[in-house]
XYZ file of C-alpha atoms in Angstrom:
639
model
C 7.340 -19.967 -0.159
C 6.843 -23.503 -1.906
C 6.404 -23.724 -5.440
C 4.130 -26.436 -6.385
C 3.576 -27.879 -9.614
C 0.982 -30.432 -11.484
C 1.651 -30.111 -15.254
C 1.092 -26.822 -16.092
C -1.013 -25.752 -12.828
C 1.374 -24.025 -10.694
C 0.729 -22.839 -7.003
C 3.009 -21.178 -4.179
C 2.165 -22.361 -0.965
C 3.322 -19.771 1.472
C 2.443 -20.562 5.479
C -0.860 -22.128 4.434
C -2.041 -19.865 1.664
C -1.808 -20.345 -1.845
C -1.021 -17.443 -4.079
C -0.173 -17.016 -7.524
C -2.418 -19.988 -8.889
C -1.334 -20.383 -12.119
C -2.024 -22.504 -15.527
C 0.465 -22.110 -18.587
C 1.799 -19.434 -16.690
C -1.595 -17.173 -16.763
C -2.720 -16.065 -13.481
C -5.837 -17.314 -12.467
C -6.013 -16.392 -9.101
C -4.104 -13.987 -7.092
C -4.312 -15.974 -3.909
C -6.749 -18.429 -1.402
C -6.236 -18.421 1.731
C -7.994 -19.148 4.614
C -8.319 -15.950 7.867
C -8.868 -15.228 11.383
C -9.425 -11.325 11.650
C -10.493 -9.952 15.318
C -12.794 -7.419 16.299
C -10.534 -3.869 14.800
C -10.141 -5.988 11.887
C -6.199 -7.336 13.053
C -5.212 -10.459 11.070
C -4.013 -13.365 13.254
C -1.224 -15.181 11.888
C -1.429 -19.035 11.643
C 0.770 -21.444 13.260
C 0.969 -24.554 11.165
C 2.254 -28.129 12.449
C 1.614 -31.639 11.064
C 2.083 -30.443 7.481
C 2.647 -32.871 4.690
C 3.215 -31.650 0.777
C 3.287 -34.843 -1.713
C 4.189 -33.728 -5.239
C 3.861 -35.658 -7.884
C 4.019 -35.166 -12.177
C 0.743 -34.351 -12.397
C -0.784 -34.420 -9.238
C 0.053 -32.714 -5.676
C -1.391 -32.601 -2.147
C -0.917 -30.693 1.227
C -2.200 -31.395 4.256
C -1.759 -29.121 7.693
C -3.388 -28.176 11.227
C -3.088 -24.550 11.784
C -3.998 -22.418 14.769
C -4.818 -18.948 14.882
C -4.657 -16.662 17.896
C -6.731 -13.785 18.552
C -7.236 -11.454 21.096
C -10.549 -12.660 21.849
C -10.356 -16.686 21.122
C -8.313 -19.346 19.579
C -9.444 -21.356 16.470
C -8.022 -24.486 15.049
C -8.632 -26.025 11.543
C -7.583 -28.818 9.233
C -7.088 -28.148 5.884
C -6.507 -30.447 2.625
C -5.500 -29.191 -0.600
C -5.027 -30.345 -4.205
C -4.083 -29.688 -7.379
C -3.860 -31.606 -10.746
C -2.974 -31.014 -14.500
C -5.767 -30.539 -15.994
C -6.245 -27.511 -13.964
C -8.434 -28.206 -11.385
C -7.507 -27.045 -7.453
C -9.271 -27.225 -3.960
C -8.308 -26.191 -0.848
C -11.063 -27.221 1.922
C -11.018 -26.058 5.879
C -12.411 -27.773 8.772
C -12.788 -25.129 11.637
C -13.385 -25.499 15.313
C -12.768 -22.675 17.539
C -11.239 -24.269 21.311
C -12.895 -20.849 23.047
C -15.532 -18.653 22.102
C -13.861 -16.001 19.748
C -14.961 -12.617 18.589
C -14.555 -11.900 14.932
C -14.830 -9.559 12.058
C -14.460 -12.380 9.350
C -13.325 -16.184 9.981
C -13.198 -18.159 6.850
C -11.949 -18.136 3.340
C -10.789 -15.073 0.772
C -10.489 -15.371 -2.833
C -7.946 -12.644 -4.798
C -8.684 -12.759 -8.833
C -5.469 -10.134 -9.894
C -6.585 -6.527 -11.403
C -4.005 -5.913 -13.987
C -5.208 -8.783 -16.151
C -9.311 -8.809 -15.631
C -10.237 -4.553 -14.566
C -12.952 -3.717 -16.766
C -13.379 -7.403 -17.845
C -16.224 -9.915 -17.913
C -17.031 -12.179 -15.032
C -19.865 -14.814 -15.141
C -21.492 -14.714 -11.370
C -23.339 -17.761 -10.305
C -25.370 -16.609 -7.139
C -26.333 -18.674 -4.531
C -30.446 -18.612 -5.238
C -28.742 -20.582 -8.615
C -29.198 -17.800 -11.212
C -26.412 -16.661 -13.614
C -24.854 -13.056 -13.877
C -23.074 -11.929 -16.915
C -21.261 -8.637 -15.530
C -17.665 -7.230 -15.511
C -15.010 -6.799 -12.804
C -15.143 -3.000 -12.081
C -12.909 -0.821 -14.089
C -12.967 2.022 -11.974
C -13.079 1.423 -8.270
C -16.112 0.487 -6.909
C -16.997 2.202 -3.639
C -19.576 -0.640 -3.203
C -19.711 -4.770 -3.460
C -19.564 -5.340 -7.004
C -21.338 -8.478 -6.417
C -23.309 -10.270 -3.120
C -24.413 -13.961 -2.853
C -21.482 -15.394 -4.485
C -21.582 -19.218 -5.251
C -19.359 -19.007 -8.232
C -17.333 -16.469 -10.368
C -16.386 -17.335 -14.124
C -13.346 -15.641 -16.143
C -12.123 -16.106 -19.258
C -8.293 -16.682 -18.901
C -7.274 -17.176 -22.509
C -9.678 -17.330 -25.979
C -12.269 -20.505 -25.284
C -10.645 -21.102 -21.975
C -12.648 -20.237 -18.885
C -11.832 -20.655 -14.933
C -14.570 -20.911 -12.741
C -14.155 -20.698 -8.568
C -16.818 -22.149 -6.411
C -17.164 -21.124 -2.709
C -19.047 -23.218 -0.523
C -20.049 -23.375 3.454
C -21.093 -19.411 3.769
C -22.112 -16.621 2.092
C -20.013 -15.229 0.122
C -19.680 -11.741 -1.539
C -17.141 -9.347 -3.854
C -15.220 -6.067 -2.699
C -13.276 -4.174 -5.082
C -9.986 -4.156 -2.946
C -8.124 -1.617 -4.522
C -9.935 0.535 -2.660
C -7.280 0.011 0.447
C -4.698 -0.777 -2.391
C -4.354 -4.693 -2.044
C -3.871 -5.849 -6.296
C -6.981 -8.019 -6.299
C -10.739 -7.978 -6.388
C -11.768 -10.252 -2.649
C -14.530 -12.456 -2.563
C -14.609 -13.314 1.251
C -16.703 -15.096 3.194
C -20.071 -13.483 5.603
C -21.201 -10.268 3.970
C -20.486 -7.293 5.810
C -24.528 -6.172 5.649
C -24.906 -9.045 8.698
C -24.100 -7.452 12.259
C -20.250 -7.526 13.118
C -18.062 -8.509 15.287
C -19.816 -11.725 15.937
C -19.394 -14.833 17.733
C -18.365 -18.207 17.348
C -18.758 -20.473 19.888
C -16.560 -22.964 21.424
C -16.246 -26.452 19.775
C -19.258 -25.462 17.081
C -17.243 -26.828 14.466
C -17.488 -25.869 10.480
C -16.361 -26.160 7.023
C -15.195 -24.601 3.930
C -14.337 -25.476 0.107
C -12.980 -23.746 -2.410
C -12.929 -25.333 -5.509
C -11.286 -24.440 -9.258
C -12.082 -25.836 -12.244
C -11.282 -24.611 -15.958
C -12.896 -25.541 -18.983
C -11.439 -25.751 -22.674
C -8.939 -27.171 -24.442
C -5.273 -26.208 -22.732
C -2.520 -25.376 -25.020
C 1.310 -26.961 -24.804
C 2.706 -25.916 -21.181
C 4.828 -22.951 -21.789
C 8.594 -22.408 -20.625
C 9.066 -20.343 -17.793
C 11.974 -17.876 -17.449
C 12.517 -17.554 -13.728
C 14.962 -15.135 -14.110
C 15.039 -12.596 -16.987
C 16.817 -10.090 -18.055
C 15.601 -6.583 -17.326
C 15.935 -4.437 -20.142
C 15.989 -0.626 -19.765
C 14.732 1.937 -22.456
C 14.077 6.209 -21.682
C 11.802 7.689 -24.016
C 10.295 10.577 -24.573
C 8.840 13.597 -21.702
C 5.562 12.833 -20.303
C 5.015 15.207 -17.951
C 7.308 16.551 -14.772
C 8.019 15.679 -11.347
C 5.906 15.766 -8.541
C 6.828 17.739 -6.143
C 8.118 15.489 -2.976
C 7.197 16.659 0.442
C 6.869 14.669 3.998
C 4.059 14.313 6.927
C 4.661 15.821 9.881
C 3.395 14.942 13.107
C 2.444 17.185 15.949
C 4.629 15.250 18.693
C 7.551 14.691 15.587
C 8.300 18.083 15.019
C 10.442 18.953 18.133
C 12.217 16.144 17.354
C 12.728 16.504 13.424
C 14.373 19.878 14.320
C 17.305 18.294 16.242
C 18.891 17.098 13.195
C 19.108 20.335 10.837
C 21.858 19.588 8.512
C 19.951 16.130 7.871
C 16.713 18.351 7.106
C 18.429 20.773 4.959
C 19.817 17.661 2.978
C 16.610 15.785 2.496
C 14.869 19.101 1.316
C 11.400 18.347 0.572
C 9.274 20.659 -0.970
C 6.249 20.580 0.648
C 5.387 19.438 4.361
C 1.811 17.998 5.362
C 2.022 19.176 9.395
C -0.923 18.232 11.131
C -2.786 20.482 13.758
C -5.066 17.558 15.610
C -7.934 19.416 17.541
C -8.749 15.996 18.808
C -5.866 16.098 21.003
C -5.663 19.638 21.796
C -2.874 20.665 18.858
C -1.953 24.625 18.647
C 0.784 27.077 19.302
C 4.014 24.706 20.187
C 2.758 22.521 17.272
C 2.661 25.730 14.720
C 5.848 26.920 16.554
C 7.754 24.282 15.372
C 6.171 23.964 12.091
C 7.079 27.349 11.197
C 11.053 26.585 12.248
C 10.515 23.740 10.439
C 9.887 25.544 7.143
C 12.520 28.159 7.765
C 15.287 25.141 7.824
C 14.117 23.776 4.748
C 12.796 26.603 2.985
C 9.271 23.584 2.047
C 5.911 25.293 1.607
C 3.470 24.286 4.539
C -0.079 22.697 4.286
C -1.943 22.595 7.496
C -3.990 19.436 8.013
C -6.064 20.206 10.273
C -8.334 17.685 12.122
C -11.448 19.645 13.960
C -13.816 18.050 16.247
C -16.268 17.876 13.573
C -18.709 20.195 15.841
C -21.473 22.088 13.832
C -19.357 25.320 13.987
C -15.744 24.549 12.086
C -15.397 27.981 11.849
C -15.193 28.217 15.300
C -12.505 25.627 15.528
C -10.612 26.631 12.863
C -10.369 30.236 13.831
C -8.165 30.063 16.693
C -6.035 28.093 14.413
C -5.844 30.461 11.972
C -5.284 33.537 14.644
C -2.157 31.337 15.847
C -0.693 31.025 12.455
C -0.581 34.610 11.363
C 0.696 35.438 15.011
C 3.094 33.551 14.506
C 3.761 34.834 11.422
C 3.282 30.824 9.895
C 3.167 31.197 6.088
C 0.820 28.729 4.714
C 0.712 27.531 0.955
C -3.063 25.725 1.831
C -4.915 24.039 4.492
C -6.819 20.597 4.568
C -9.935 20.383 6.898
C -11.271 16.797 8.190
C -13.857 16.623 10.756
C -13.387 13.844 13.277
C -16.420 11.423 12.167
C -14.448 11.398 8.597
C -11.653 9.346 10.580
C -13.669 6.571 11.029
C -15.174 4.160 8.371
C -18.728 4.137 7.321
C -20.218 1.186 5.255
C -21.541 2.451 1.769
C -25.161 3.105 2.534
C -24.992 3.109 6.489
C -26.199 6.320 8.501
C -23.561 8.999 8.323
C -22.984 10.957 11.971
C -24.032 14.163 12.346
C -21.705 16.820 11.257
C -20.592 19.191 9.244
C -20.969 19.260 5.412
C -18.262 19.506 3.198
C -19.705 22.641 2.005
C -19.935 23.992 5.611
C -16.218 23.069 6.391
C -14.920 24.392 3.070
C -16.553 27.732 3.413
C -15.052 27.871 6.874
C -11.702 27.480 6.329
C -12.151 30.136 3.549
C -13.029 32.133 6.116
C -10.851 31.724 8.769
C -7.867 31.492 5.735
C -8.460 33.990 3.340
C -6.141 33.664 0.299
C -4.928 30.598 1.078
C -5.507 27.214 -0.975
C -7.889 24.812 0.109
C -7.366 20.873 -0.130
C -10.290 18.643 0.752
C -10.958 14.504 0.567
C -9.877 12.749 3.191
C -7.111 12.439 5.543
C -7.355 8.926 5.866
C -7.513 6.351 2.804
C -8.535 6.091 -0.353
C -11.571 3.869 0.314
C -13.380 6.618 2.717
C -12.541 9.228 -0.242
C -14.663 7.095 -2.864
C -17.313 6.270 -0.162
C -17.884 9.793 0.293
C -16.705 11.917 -2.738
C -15.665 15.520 -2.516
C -17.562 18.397 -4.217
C -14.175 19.009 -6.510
C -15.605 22.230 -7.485
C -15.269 23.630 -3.987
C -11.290 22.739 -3.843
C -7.656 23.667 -5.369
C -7.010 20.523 -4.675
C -8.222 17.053 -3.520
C -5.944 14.723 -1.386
C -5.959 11.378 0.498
C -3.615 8.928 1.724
C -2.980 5.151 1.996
C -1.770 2.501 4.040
C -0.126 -0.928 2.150
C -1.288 -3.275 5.396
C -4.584 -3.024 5.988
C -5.416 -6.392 4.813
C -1.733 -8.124 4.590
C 0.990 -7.220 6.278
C 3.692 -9.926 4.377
C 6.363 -8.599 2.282
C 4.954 -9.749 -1.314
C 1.152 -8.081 -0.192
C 2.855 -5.357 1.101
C 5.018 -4.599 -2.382
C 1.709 -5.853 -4.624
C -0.179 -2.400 -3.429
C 1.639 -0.497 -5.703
C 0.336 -1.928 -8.513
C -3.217 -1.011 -6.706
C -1.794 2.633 -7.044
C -2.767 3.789 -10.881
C -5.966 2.403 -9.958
C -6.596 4.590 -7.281
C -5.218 7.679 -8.728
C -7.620 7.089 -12.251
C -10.727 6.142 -10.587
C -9.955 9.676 -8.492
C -9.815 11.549 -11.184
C -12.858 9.897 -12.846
C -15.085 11.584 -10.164
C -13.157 14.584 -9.604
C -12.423 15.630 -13.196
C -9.321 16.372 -14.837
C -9.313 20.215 -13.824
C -8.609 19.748 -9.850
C -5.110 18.133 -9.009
C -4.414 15.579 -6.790
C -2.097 15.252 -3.645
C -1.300 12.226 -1.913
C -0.175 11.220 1.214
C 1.443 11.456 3.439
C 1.683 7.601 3.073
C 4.058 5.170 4.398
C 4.105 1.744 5.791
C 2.994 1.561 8.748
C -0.854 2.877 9.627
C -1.005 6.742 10.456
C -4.876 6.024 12.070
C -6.647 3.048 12.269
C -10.642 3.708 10.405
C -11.629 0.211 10.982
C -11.300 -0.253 14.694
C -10.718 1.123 18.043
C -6.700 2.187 17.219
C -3.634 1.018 15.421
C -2.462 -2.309 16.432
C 0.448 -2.730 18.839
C 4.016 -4.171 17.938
C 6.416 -4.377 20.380
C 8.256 -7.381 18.819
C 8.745 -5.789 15.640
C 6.900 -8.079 13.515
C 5.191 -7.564 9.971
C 1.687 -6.409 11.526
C -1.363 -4.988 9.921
C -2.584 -1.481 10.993
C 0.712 -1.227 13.271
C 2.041 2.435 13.626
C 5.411 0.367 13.833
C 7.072 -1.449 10.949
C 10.432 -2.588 10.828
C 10.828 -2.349 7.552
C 10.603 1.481 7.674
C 14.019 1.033 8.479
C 15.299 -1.067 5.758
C 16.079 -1.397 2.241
C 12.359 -2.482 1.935
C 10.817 0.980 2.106
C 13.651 2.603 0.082
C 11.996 0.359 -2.598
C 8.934 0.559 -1.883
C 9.022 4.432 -1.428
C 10.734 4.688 -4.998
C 8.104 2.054 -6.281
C 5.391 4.694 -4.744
C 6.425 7.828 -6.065
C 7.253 6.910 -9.764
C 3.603 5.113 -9.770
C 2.345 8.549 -8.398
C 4.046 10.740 -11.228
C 3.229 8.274 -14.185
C -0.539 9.538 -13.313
C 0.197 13.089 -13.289
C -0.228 13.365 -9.569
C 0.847 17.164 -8.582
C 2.267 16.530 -5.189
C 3.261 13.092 -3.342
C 3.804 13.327 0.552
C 5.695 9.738 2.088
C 6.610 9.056 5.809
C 7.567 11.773 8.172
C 11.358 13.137 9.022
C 11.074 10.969 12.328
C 9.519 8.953 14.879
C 7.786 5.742 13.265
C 7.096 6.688 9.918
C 10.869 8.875 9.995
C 13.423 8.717 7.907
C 15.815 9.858 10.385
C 16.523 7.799 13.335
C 15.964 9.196 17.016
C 15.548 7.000 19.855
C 12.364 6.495 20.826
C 9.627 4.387 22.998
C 10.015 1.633 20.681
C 12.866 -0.524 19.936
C 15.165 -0.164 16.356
C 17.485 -2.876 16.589
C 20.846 -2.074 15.250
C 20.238 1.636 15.028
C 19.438 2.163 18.892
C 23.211 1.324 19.388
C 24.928 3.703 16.983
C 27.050 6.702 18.218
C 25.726 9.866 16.245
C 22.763 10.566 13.958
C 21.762 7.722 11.071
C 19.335 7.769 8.513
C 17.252 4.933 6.932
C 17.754 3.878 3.352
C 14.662 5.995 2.573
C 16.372 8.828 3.266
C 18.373 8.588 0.233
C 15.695 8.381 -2.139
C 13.725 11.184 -0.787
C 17.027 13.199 -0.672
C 17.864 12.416 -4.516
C 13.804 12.751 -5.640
C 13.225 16.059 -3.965
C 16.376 17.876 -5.824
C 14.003 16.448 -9.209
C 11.469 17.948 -8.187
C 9.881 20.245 -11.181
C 12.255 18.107 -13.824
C 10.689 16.657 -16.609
C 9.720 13.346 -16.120
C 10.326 10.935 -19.134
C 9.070 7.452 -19.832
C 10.969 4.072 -19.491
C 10.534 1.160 -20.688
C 11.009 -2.502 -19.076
C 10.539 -5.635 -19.204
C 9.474 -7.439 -16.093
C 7.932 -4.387 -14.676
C 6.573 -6.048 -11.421
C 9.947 -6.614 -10.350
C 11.313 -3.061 -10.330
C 10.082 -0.142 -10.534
C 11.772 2.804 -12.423
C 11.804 7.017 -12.620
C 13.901 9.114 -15.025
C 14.128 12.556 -15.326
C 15.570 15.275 -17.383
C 17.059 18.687 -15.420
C 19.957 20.658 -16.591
C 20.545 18.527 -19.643
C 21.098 15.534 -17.276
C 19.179 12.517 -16.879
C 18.689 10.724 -13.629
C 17.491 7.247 -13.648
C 16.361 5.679 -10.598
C 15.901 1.608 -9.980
C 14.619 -0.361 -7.514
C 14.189 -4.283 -6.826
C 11.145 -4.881 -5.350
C 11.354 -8.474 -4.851
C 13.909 -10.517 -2.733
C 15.167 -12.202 -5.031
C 18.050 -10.814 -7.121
C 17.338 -8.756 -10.355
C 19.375 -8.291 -13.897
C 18.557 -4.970 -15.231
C 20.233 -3.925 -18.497
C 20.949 -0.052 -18.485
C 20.568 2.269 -21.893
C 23.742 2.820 -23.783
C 25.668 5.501 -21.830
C 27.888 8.207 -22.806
C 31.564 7.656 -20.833
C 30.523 10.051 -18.284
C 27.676 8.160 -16.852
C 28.036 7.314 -13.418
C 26.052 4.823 -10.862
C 25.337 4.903 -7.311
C 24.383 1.588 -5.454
C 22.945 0.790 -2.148
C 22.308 -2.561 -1.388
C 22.513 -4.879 1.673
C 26.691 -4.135 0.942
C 26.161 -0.750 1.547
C 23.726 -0.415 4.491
C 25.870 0.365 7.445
C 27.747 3.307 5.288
C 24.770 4.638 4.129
C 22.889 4.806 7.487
C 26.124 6.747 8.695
C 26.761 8.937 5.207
C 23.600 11.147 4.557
C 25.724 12.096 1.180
C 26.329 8.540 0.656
C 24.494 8.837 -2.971
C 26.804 11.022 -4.198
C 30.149 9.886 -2.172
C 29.915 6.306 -3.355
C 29.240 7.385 -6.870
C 31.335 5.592 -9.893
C 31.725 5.525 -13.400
C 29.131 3.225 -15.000
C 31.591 0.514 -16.917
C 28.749 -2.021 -17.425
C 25.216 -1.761 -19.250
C 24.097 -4.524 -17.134
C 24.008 -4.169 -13.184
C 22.842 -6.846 -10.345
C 19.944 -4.963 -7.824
C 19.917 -7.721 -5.092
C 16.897 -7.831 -2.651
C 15.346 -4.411 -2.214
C 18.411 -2.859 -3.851
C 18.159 0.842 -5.404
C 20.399 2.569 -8.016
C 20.589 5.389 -9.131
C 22.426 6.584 -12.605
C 23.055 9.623 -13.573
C 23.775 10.018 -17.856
C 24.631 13.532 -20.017
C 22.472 14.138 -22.998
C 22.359 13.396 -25.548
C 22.572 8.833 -25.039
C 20.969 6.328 -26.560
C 17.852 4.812 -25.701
């Protein structure tokens, strides 16, 4: 990325987009950008030439020809963009597809940012010209918030309002924390008009979007671009969630080739999926039950039916199985088949079974056992259709971070998305049923929005790929840290991430896709992941305390009390290097690091937390990109 600059309006170009439009240093806007998205909802990626940036004091300019590449078609457009100090921005596209091309969506997004404006007003000029004084949802809204977009109006500072104009399309508002992307998106063609549709070859068009803020601007404010991190642990607020895994029914076999690597990662609780879809049954629950023996985790069978009118029909060979096979369950979770796939707010549902009629079968067919219900798949389909909570012991449902945005910075944003979800959960479920997540992980489990998962053979950044490289990497130890400790500052009971192979693994086996580095190493190796589940899962029941930071976007932090020790974990979740200054420590404090330094150790040392541990001589400590510490202090220390 670009930083671009015109007094106090700042920009980042990054491959075309802009995000983080800026004035003073207040986000405005969390990101423009202009998309190609094909008929299961893929993103193409644009391939820029001709580009030109001219940046002056108070003016810049960018100018670029882009082509996008779908499955069905190839588009090509020209876009112009500008900025200037007194705030004002546009970005303008001139489209012409060179074939016909099938799309979901061609044209322009706009991201406004949640933390800043959820639950705040937003003027709405519509495009039949009359004026809407409403808020941006607190809560997450299941439906559009708003349709026929022209303009949207926020208030950015007292007296100082920014106001976005969209022009060339209709426009309209989805609340898109509802797939956890940090941002409410106002896209172009509403999704109430037929899709995928067609545009045909050479019928060229054009889109603007425009900024412009009103009031009186305030001295340009210095920018620290790299601050100091400081540190504080306060007081309990609640305990640990306990950590647990998915398991998939063609992983399982393979999970239990590597015991002393299961026995070390420990989790909890295990979310092992029987799929009737694909014929799941006695191998599966075979190896789920060895599975649970080696770890000594308590078992929750997801279970996927059909979705014919009789689940208790398909769930009662199921359950036979399991107690033959003497399978000890702590619940089940039962999803018909139409609640895989997406339906728009307000469309006809399919027939099939009501909740009610799936819940009372599976008490039923599992007597005594705990229910979970929501959905398997994301949070969006679990706010479209809501649970009756008072049927459940619990209520669960998952995510996926690249539905909309595969990119590193998109990918790492959805955490913020995270609270949001778990809140606006809990606003419809009530306080008295808990809440389960996952399992969740980077890459997509199932696809809801199209025919499958999208295919990755080059190991790229994808969206709604089963395969992501950075599964493998210090990016998901981050990001899985970044996860969990958003999960237990909302009181979540129980947080499921990745699986203990295959694509979503944190073991490596070899496998029908390629894993550069690893596919060459003698012996068994673990991803950086592995490490944090290991060291979260023996916290498990602790009592989780609060920390304080500074710069919170940039890391994310967990510390917990157990045996009159405190464990703090830290992660970087930016690229960039962090300073993060520790909590005065007694003598005895000690810190484990792993870091781009330490990657080849700890992919061959599954006790490489604890083996590379050292005395902490230093309040201060260096996380470069993706890095994750962990310190371990005596009571009583300072905070």
């Amino acid at each position: 990325m670009r930083t671009l600059r015109a007094g106090p309006l700042s920009v980042d170009f990054d491959n075309g987009a802009l995000r983080y439009i800026r004035l003073d240093g207040i986000e405005i806007l969390r990101g423009i950008s202009f998309l190609v998205r094909d008929e299961n909802w893929g993103t193409a990626t644009a391939v820029l030439d001709d580009l030109h940036i001219d940046e002056r004091l108070d003016v810049f300019s960018v100018a670029y020809r882009a082509t996008c590449s779908a499955t069905s078609g190839r588009l090509v457009y020209q876009v112009r963009i500008s900025g200037s100090s007194d705030g004002a921005l546009a970005f303008a596209a001139e489209a012409e597809p060179e074939t016909d091309l099938l799309t979901n969506r061609t044209g322009f997004i706009v991201l406004h940012p949640i933390e800043a404006l959820a639950g705040k007003p937003v003027k709405v000029l519509h495009e039949d010209g009359h004026d809407e004084l409403s808020l941006f949802p607190d809560h997450i809204d299941p439906k559009c918030p708003f349709t026929d977009i022209r303009a949207l109006s926020h208030e950015i500072a007292p007296g100082i309002w920014a106001t976005c104009t969209m022009d060339g399309d209709a426009f309209e508002m989805e609340d898109q924390r509802n797939w956890s992307d940090a941002s409410y998106k106002t896209y172009v063609r509403p999704l109430r008009r037929p899709w995928p549709y067609r545009l045909p070859k050479g019928q060229k068009f054009t889109q603007v979007v425009r900024l412009h803020v009103s009031g009186t601007l305030r001295a340009g404010a210095s920018e620290n671009r790299n601050p100091l991190i400081n540190l504080t642990i306060g007081r309990p607020v609640g305990q640990v969630p306990r950590v647990g895994v998915g398991v998939a029914g063609d992983e399982a076999r393979h999970a239990l080739e590597s015991p002393e690597l299961l026995r070390r990662m420990a989790p909890q609780w295990m979310v092992c999926q029987v799929d009737l879809r694909f014929g799941h049954g006695q191998d599966e629950l075979e190896s789920y039950a060895a599975l649970a023996r080696l770890t000594g985790a308590g078992v929750v069978l997801e279970i996927i039916t059909k979705g014919t009118l009789d689940p208790f029909g398909e769930l009662a060979p199921v359950a036979d199985a399991v107690h033959t096979i003497g399978l000890k369950l702590e619940a089940v979770s039962v999803f018909p088949a139409q609640d895989m796939k997406s339906v728009q707010p307000g469309a006809p549902r399919p027939v099939m079974p009501s909740f009610h009629e799936c819940y009372s079968a599976a008490r039923r067919a599992f007597p005594g056992i705990g229910l979970g219900g929501g959905m398997a798949a994301y949070f969006t389909e679990l706010n479209r259709k809501r649970p009756p909570a008072e049927a459940l012991d619990y209520v669960t449902f998952t995510t996926c971070p690249s539905v909309h945005a595969a990119d590193d910075i998109s990918v790492m944003e959805t955490l913020q998305a995270i609270p949001h979800q778990i809140r606006s959960a809990h606003a419809f479920t009530g306080d008295r049923v808990p809440l389960r997540i996952g399992p969740s992980q980077l890459g997509c489990r199932e696809n809801p929005y199209g025919k499958g998962t999208a295919p990755n053979k080059a190991n790229a950044r994808i969206c709604l790929s089963r395969i992501d490289p950075r599964q493998r990497g210090l990016f998901n130890a981050a990001w899985t840290l970044g996860y969990f400790a958003a999960c237990a500052r909302e009181g979540v009971e129980a947080v499921a991430v990745g699986d203990f192979t295959g694509p979503f693994g944190h073991i490596h086996r070899k496998a029908d896709f390629v894993q550069p580095w690893y596919d060459q190493q003698d012996g068994r190796t673990v991803y950086p992941a592995f490490h944090v589940m290991a060291g979260l899962s023996r916290l498990g029941g602790a009592t989780l305390l609060s920390v304080g930071t500074s710069g919170a976007d940039a890391i994310a932090t967990i510390a917990a009390e157990k045996d009159w020790r405190v464990t703090l974990w830290v992660a970087n979740l930016t690229s960039k290097a962090q300073s993060v200054k520790l909590p005065d420590a007694p003598s005895s404090a000690r810190i484990a690091l792993l870091g781009a330094e330490q990657f080849e150790r700890a992919a061959t040392d599954p006790n490489f937390m604890e083996s590379t541990a050292r005395p902490l001589d230093d309040q201060f400590i260096s996380l470069d990109a993706y890095a994750v510490a962990r310190v371990d202090l005596d009571l009583p220390f300072s905070t």
